[in-house]
Each structure stands twice: as C-alpha cells, then as structure tokens.
Amino acid sequence: MSEKSTGYRDVGSMFENASIMITGGTGSFGRHFARYVLEKYDPHRIIIFSRDELKQSELRNSIDDSRLRFFIGDVRDLERLELASRDVDLIVHGAALKQVPACEYNPFEAIQTNVIGTKNVIMAALRNRVPSSILLSTDKAVNPVNLYGATKACAEKLFVQANSYSGGDPIRFTCVRYGNVVGSRGSVVPLFQKLRDSGEIPVTDERMTRFWITLDEAVEFVAQSLVNMKGGEVFVPKIPSMKIVDLAQAVAPGCKMKMIGIRPGEKLHEILVTMDEARHTREAGSYYIIEPEQIFWGAEYQE
C-alpha cells in the first residue's frame, strides 16, 4: 500500500502512480472517469469493479490500456470488495441502482445495493486502509420522495460518519452531490433524441425543472473534490437548472410536446442544498461545501 494521505497538492499528484478502484466502473461515469485519468495522468492501475461481464468486455475492447484491470464483483459482496481494494489509494463509489421506478418496484434490492453495498465499500476501505474514498450522490437524496433518493441520502450519511471509524489512520470519506448527467444511460436526452423523428415528445409536466451537469464536468468535479477533501464533506457544484420542456425543444425542435403527468416518486423541482444544510454550508468559488455537523475525527474545515 502506498503511503499517500489525503493531502494532495493537485489532481496530478493525486492520480500519479495511484491505484484507483471505481465501483460501477462500466457505467457512464465510470467509463468516462477511467478515460479521463488514463489520458491525462499516469496512474499505476485503474480497477473496474462491476458485475456485468459483457459491459466489462465492451470497455476492455474500447480502451486498450494495460493499466486497466477488471474485477467481476458486486458491492453486496464484502469479501470480493476487500480483495479488489487491496493496495488501493482511491475508491470512487459509483455503483448503485439508479432508476426510480425500478427501486420503487424492487425496494429490498435497492437497499441491498445502495445502502448495504455502500456500507461494504466503507468496510473494505477501512480494513485495507484506503486513504481516500468518494461517494457519487444525487439531488434526489435531498428531501427524498422516492426510495432511490432515500437510499442515497442514507449512503451519504454512512460515508460522512464513516470518518469516525478511521481512528488515527489517514483514512477519509467524502461525497459529491449533483443533478442529472447529460447523455448518461437512462437520461432523458437519449430518449428525446430517439423519439424526435416521431414528431412527438412525452413530457411529464411543463413546469418541471432539473439540474444538469455534463460528464466532463462531473468527472473534473469529482477529481477536484478528492484534492480538496478533508473527510465528511458533501461537495455540491454550482450547476444550471432548466425546464424539461426547454430541453425537449432544444433536442427535438418542432416536435409536439405530449404532457403525460408526473410519475410516482418524482418532484416538480429538485434542490441541491436544504435550508437546514445551509446553516453549515460554505461557498468555495464554483461549488459549495456542506460541512459535517458532528465531527468525531478532529478535522478542521475553515480555511
């Protein structure tokens, strides 16, 4: 295991010769993050940890790089996580069940992956003394109205308070929370693109708004958050919000909008920071830092 701590000077020093594990590594973010690090820096290895052998095979064929390693595994399996995270410097935890309807219909499965799986990632990091781990969260974790959001809210709490288990070791956990990723799998943008030739686009409600971030922005934000982390924070980028009808018109100009109504578990408007969180949130340039209310691990956050 390397002797690195969380005190990185910059993104380059963080990734240089580092061993990185990405859970859910064959997802939209994981693939983009791996390419970003491999192209811009010189990591020792990037471990793609996921349960889909076909997606791993496709990723292996699309990126021919010996620094990529592939581990078939599920975050529900703590023993496999412990094996995969040996001698790892950074864990990017992106594995999750993300589709709102699927989580509503399969609540036990959502909890097993998003909550118990997150606990397993934490335990593997603690047992292998991984210096830095970051959780990818969502605006749906803020005042959640569906099970997906509730599981991610719980995952955030687990990651924040996991710092109290590190004792005197330089082992730290942090979170990033952002909105919808433009063009990711399951996003509304590919759906609109697919349907625009039909001349009609389904829209839930003309008032509905969502926060948006590109994959490039998300990857760079996660990288910068890893540099700035002290443990226990939730990093929130300043990103735009737009009406879904405006997005539909931009993607499929001239198409008719068919209002289909809000689906179960949806909000008209998402938020990224609650009024209660605002009391312990500070602004830091292009993002906000939600600092932990209870600090048992002795970190100092004020600059």
Short mmCIF file of C-alpha atoms in Angstrom, two decimals:
data_model
loop_
_atom_site.label_atom_id
_atom_site.label_comp_id
_atom_site.label_asym_id
_atom_site.label_seq_id
_atom_site.Cartn_x
_atom_site.Cartn_y
_atom_site.Cartn_z
CA MET A 1 0.00 0.00 0.00
CA SER A 2 1.24 3.46 -0.79
CA GLU A 3 1.99 5.95 1.96
CA LYS A 4 -0.21 8.64 0.44
CA SER A 5 -2.57 10.62 2.62
CA THR A 6 -5.48 12.81 1.62
CA GLY A 7 -3.24 15.90 1.48
CA TYR A 8 -2.84 16.07 -2.30
CA ARG A 9 -1.41 19.24 -3.83
CA ASP A 10 -3.32 18.96 -7.09
CA VAL A 11 -5.12 16.47 -9.33
CA GLY A 12 -1.87 15.39 -10.97
CA SER A 13 -0.19 14.47 -7.69
CA MET A 14 -3.31 12.57 -6.66
CA PHE A 15 -3.50 10.34 -9.74
CA GLU A 16 0.21 9.96 -10.49
CA ASN A 17 1.20 6.31 -9.95
CA ALA A 18 -2.03 5.79 -7.94
CA SER A 19 -4.13 2.66 -7.75
CA ILE A 20 -7.78 3.61 -8.24
CA MET A 21 -10.89 1.46 -7.89
CA ILE A 22 -14.19 2.50 -9.48
CA THR A 23 -17.27 0.63 -8.30
CA GLY A 24 -19.90 0.57 -11.01
CA GLY A 25 -16.96 1.18 -13.31
CA THR A 26 -18.77 0.17 -16.50
CA GLY A 27 -21.45 2.86 -16.05
CA SER A 28 -21.45 6.16 -17.91
CA PHE A 29 -19.46 7.97 -15.22
CA GLY A 30 -17.04 5.12 -14.56
CA ARG A 31 -16.07 4.74 -18.22
CA HIS A 32 -15.61 8.49 -18.65
CA PHE A 33 -13.63 8.81 -15.41
CA ALA A 34 -11.30 5.97 -16.42
CA ARG A 35 -10.63 7.55 -19.83
CA TYR A 36 -10.05 10.95 -18.23
CA VAL A 37 -7.43 9.63 -15.80
CA LEU A 38 -5.69 7.38 -18.33
CA GLU A 39 -5.42 10.14 -20.95
CA LYS A 40 -4.34 13.00 -18.68
CA TYR A 41 -2.28 11.28 -15.97
CA ASP A 42 -0.21 8.19 -15.34
CA PRO A 43 -1.94 6.01 -12.74
CA HIS A 44 -0.43 2.71 -11.71
CA ARG A 45 -3.74 0.95 -12.36
CA ILE A 46 -7.48 1.55 -12.53
CA ILE A 47 -9.66 -1.26 -11.24
CA ILE A 48 -13.06 -1.51 -12.92
CA PHE A 49 -15.28 -3.22 -10.35
CA SER A 50 -18.72 -4.20 -11.66
CA ARG A 51 -21.00 -7.19 -12.00
CA ASP A 52 -21.67 -7.15 -15.77
CA GLU A 53 -19.14 -9.22 -17.73
CA LEU A 54 -20.50 -8.07 -21.10
CA LYS A 55 -20.03 -4.38 -20.27
CA GLN A 56 -16.55 -5.13 -18.96
CA SER A 57 -15.71 -6.90 -22.22
CA GLU A 58 -17.02 -3.94 -24.24
CA LEU A 59 -14.99 -1.49 -22.15
CA ARG A 60 -11.86 -3.63 -22.48
CA ASN A 61 -12.29 -3.62 -26.26
CA SER A 62 -12.87 0.14 -26.42
CA ILE A 63 -9.89 1.10 -24.22
CA ASP A 64 -6.71 -0.83 -24.97
CA ASP A 65 -4.61 0.03 -21.92
CA SER A 66 -2.68 -2.36 -19.69
CA ARG A 67 -3.29 -0.08 -16.69
CA LEU A 68 -6.96 -1.07 -16.72
CA ARG A 69 -7.86 -4.06 -14.54
CA PHE A 70 -11.26 -5.74 -14.49
CA PHE A 71 -12.86 -7.33 -11.45
CA ILE A 72 -16.22 -9.05 -11.70
CA GLY A 73 -17.95 -8.39 -8.40
CA ASP A 74 -20.96 -6.93 -6.63
CA VAL A 75 -20.83 -4.31 -3.88
CA ARG A 76 -23.15 -6.60 -1.94
CA ASP A 77 -20.17 -8.99 -1.60
CA LEU A 78 -17.85 -7.61 1.09
CA GLU A 79 -15.26 -10.35 0.68
CA ARG A 80 -14.89 -9.59 -3.03
CA LEU A 81 -14.63 -5.85 -2.33
CA GLU A 82 -11.86 -6.49 0.18
CA LEU A 83 -9.89 -8.50 -2.37
CA ALA A 84 -10.38 -5.91 -5.11
CA SER A 85 -9.39 -2.93 -2.94
CA ARG A 86 -6.06 -4.26 -1.66
CA ASP A 87 -3.25 -1.71 -2.11
CA VAL A 88 -5.70 0.86 -3.50
CA ASP A 89 -5.20 4.60 -2.97
CA LEU A 90 -8.58 5.92 -4.12
CA ILE A 91 -12.08 4.48 -4.30
CA VAL A 92 -14.73 6.16 -6.43
CA HIS A 93 -18.01 4.59 -5.36
CA GLY A 94 -20.48 4.89 -8.23
CA ALA A 95 -22.24 1.53 -8.09
CA ALA A 96 -25.97 1.92 -7.42
CA LEU A 97 -29.44 1.06 -8.60
CA LYS A 98 -30.46 4.43 -10.07
CA GLN A 99 -33.78 4.04 -11.87
CA VAL A 100 -36.59 5.45 -9.70
CA PRO A 101 -39.33 3.04 -10.93
CA ALA A 102 -37.03 0.01 -10.58
CA CYS A 103 -36.15 0.96 -6.99
CA GLU A 104 -39.83 1.50 -6.14
CA TYR A 105 -40.76 -1.92 -7.53
CA ASN A 106 -37.71 -3.70 -6.02
CA PRO A 107 -37.20 -1.95 -2.66
CA PHE A 108 -35.24 -4.74 -0.99
CA GLU A 109 -32.81 -4.85 -3.92
CA ALA A 110 -32.35 -1.06 -3.83
CA ILE A 111 -31.47 -1.21 -0.14
CA GLN A 112 -29.12 -4.17 -0.61
CA THR A 113 -27.13 -2.35 -3.31
CA ASN A 114 -27.36 1.32 -2.39
CA VAL A 115 -27.22 1.06 1.42
CA ILE A 116 -25.66 -2.29 2.35
CA GLY A 117 -23.37 -2.06 -0.67
CA THR A 118 -22.17 1.37 0.46
CA LYS A 119 -21.52 0.02 3.96
CA ASN A 120 -19.46 -2.78 2.38
CA VAL A 121 -17.37 -0.29 0.40
CA ILE A 122 -16.69 1.59 3.65
CA MET A 123 -15.70 -1.59 5.49
CA ALA A 124 -13.37 -2.67 2.67
CA ALA A 125 -11.73 0.78 2.66
CA LEU A 126 -11.27 0.70 6.43
CA ARG A 127 -9.84 -2.82 6.51
CA ASN A 128 -7.44 -2.11 3.63
CA ARG A 129 -6.60 1.39 4.93
CA VAL A 130 -7.53 3.09 1.64
CA PRO A 131 -6.65 6.79 2.14
CA SER A 132 -9.49 8.40 0.13
CA SER A 133 -12.97 7.28 -0.87
CA ILE A 134 -15.68 9.37 -2.54
CA LEU A 135 -19.39 8.61 -2.99
CA LEU A 136 -21.31 9.79 -6.03
CA SER A 137 -24.68 11.07 -4.82
CA THR A 138 -27.64 12.86 -6.34
CA ASP A 139 -30.01 15.77 -5.83
CA LYS A 140 -32.72 13.15 -5.29
CA ALA A 141 -31.11 12.46 -1.89
CA VAL A 142 -32.25 15.92 -0.75
CA ASN A 143 -35.66 15.76 0.96
CA PRO A 144 -36.30 12.44 -0.82
CA VAL A 145 -39.76 11.49 -2.05
CA ASN A 146 -38.79 8.12 -3.54
CA LEU A 147 -36.84 5.10 -2.34
CA TYR A 148 -33.90 5.77 -4.63
CA GLY A 149 -33.42 9.20 -3.09
CA ALA A 150 -33.86 7.78 0.41
CA THR A 151 -31.18 5.13 -0.17
CA LYS A 152 -28.75 7.74 -1.48
CA ALA A 153 -29.50 10.01 1.49
CA CYS A 154 -28.64 7.07 3.74
CA ALA A 155 -25.50 6.35 1.71
CA GLU A 156 -24.38 9.96 2.18
CA LYS A 157 -24.86 9.69 5.96
CA LEU A 158 -22.88 6.46 6.03
CA PHE A 159 -19.99 7.99 4.09
CA VAL A 160 -19.89 11.15 6.21
CA GLN A 161 -19.94 9.34 9.53
CA ALA A 162 -17.57 6.59 8.34
CA ASN A 163 -14.76 9.03 9.09
CA SER A 164 -15.35 8.41 12.80
CA TYR A 165 -14.28 4.78 12.31
CA SER A 166 -10.87 5.67 10.90
CA GLY A 167 -9.33 6.34 14.30
CA GLY A 168 -5.86 7.81 13.96
CA ASP A 169 -5.38 6.49 10.41
CA PRO A 170 -5.36 8.89 7.44
CA ILE A 171 -8.50 7.27 6.01
CA ARG A 172 -11.13 9.69 4.81
CA PHE A 173 -14.54 9.53 3.15
CA THR A 174 -16.39 12.28 1.31
CA CYS A 175 -19.35 12.78 -1.06
CA VAL A 176 -20.26 14.69 -4.17
CA ARG A 177 -23.89 15.55 -4.90
CA TYR A 178 -25.04 16.74 -8.31
CA GLY A 179 -28.01 16.64 -10.69
CA ASN A 180 -28.83 14.79 -13.90
CA VAL A 181 -25.89 13.90 -16.15
CA VAL A 182 -26.46 14.96 -19.75
CA GLY A 183 -26.40 12.00 -22.10
CA SER A 184 -25.82 9.28 -19.47
CA ARG A 185 -27.59 5.95 -19.79
CA GLY A 186 -31.16 6.30 -18.57
CA SER A 187 -31.07 10.07 -19.09
CA VAL A 188 -33.98 11.81 -20.82
CA VAL A 189 -31.70 13.29 -23.50
CA PRO A 190 -31.08 9.99 -25.39
CA LEU A 191 -34.82 9.30 -25.13
CA PHE A 192 -35.68 12.65 -26.71
CA GLN A 193 -33.11 12.04 -29.44
CA LYS A 194 -34.61 8.63 -30.15
CA LEU A 195 -38.16 9.96 -30.36
CA ARG A 196 -37.62 13.21 -32.26
CA ASP A 197 -38.22 11.58 -35.65
CA SER A 198 -41.68 10.52 -34.43
CA GLY A 199 -42.72 14.17 -34.17
CA GLU A 200 -43.96 13.83 -30.58
CA ILE A 201 -42.04 14.04 -27.30
CA PRO A 202 -43.52 12.89 -23.96
CA VAL A 203 -43.03 15.43 -21.17
CA THR A 204 -44.24 14.85 -17.61
CA ASP A 205 -45.14 18.44 -16.71
CA GLU A 206 -44.45 21.78 -18.40
CA ARG A 207 -43.37 23.27 -15.05
CA MET A 208 -40.80 20.57 -14.24
CA THR A 209 -37.14 21.62 -13.86
CA ARG A 210 -33.95 19.65 -13.35
CA PHE A 211 -30.29 20.40 -12.58
CA TRP A 212 -27.86 19.36 -15.32
CA ILE A 213 -24.17 18.59 -15.49
CA THR A 214 -22.07 17.14 -18.34
CA LEU A 215 -19.96 14.02 -17.93
CA ASP A 216 -16.78 16.09 -18.37
CA GLU A 217 -17.89 18.49 -15.64
CA ALA A 218 -18.86 15.63 -13.31
CA VAL A 219 -15.51 13.87 -13.74
CA GLU A 220 -13.50 17.04 -13.17
CA PHE A 221 -15.64 17.95 -10.16
CA VAL A 222 -15.06 14.55 -8.56
CA ALA A 223 -11.31 14.84 -9.19
CA GLN A 224 -11.13 18.31 -7.66
CA SER A 225 -13.26 17.23 -4.68
CA LEU A 226 -10.79 14.43 -3.98
CA VAL A 227 -8.00 17.01 -3.86
CA ASN A 228 -9.94 19.34 -1.55
CA MET A 229 -11.48 16.75 0.78
CA LYS A 230 -10.70 16.65 4.49
CA GLY A 231 -13.29 13.99 5.23
CA GLY A 232 -17.01 14.18 5.91
CA GLU A 233 -17.96 16.92 3.45
CA VAL A 234 -20.59 16.88 0.75
CA PHE A 235 -19.37 18.82 -2.28
CA VAL A 236 -22.10 20.43 -4.42
CA PRO A 237 -21.31 22.09 -7.77
CA LYS A 238 -22.99 25.28 -8.94
CA ILE A 239 -24.83 23.91 -11.95
CA PRO A 240 -27.73 25.24 -14.05
CA SER A 241 -31.35 24.21 -13.78
CA MET A 242 -33.66 24.22 -16.77
CA LYS A 243 -37.21 23.34 -17.70
CA ILE A 244 -37.67 19.91 -19.25
CA VAL A 245 -39.83 21.46 -21.98
CA ASP A 246 -36.96 23.80 -22.92
CA LEU A 247 -34.58 20.84 -23.06
CA ALA A 248 -37.03 18.90 -25.24
CA GLN A 249 -37.36 21.83 -27.63
CA ALA A 250 -33.57 22.15 -27.87
CA VAL A 251 -33.07 18.42 -28.55
CA ALA A 252 -36.10 17.97 -30.80
CA PRO A 253 -37.06 21.37 -32.26
CA GLY A 254 -40.51 21.50 -33.80
CA CYS A 255 -41.76 18.33 -32.11
CA LYS A 256 -45.12 18.32 -30.38
CA MET A 257 -45.00 18.10 -26.57
CA LYS A 258 -47.32 15.47 -25.10
CA MET A 259 -47.95 16.03 -21.37
CA ILE A 260 -48.13 12.65 -19.64
CA GLY A 261 -48.19 13.74 -15.98
CA ILE A 262 -45.71 13.38 -13.13
CA ARG A 263 -44.70 9.79 -12.47
CA PRO A 264 -44.78 8.28 -8.96
CA GLY A 265 -41.75 9.35 -6.93
CA GLU A 266 -40.99 12.47 -8.98
CA LYS A 267 -40.78 16.11 -7.88
CA LEU A 268 -41.57 19.19 -9.90
CA HIS A 269 -38.30 20.79 -8.76
CA GLU A 270 -35.19 19.19 -7.25
CA ILE A 271 -32.92 21.02 -4.81
CA LEU A 272 -29.22 20.55 -4.08
CA VAL A 273 -28.89 22.05 -0.58
CA THR A 274 -31.68 22.18 2.03
CA MET A 275 -32.36 25.20 4.23
CA ASP A 276 -31.17 23.20 7.24
CA GLU A 277 -27.94 22.19 5.49
CA ALA A 278 -27.37 25.82 4.51
CA ARG A 279 -26.52 26.61 8.14
CA HIS A 280 -23.34 24.56 7.87
CA THR A 281 -22.60 25.14 4.18
CA ARG A 282 -19.97 27.47 2.82
CA GLU A 283 -19.30 28.78 -0.65
CA ALA A 284 -16.00 27.92 -2.32
CA GLY A 285 -15.85 29.50 -5.75
CA SER A 286 -17.72 27.32 -8.24
CA TYR A 287 -19.11 24.94 -5.64
CA TYR A 288 -20.48 24.62 -2.11
CA ILE A 289 -19.16 22.54 0.76
CA ILE A 290 -21.71 21.09 3.19
CA GLU A 291 -19.63 20.52 6.29
CA PRO A 292 -20.50 17.77 8.77
CA GLU A 293 -22.42 18.84 11.87
CA GLN A 294 -20.83 16.23 14.13
CA ILE A 295 -17.08 15.83 13.76
CA PHE A 296 -15.63 12.95 15.73
CA TRP A 297 -12.39 12.66 13.77
CA GLY A 298 -10.78 16.01 14.51
CA ALA A 299 -10.80 17.57 11.04
CA GLU A 300 -10.60 21.36 10.65
CA TYR A 301 -12.67 22.76 7.79
CA GLN A 302 -12.40 26.54 7.93
CA GLU A 303 -9.72 27.89 5.64
#
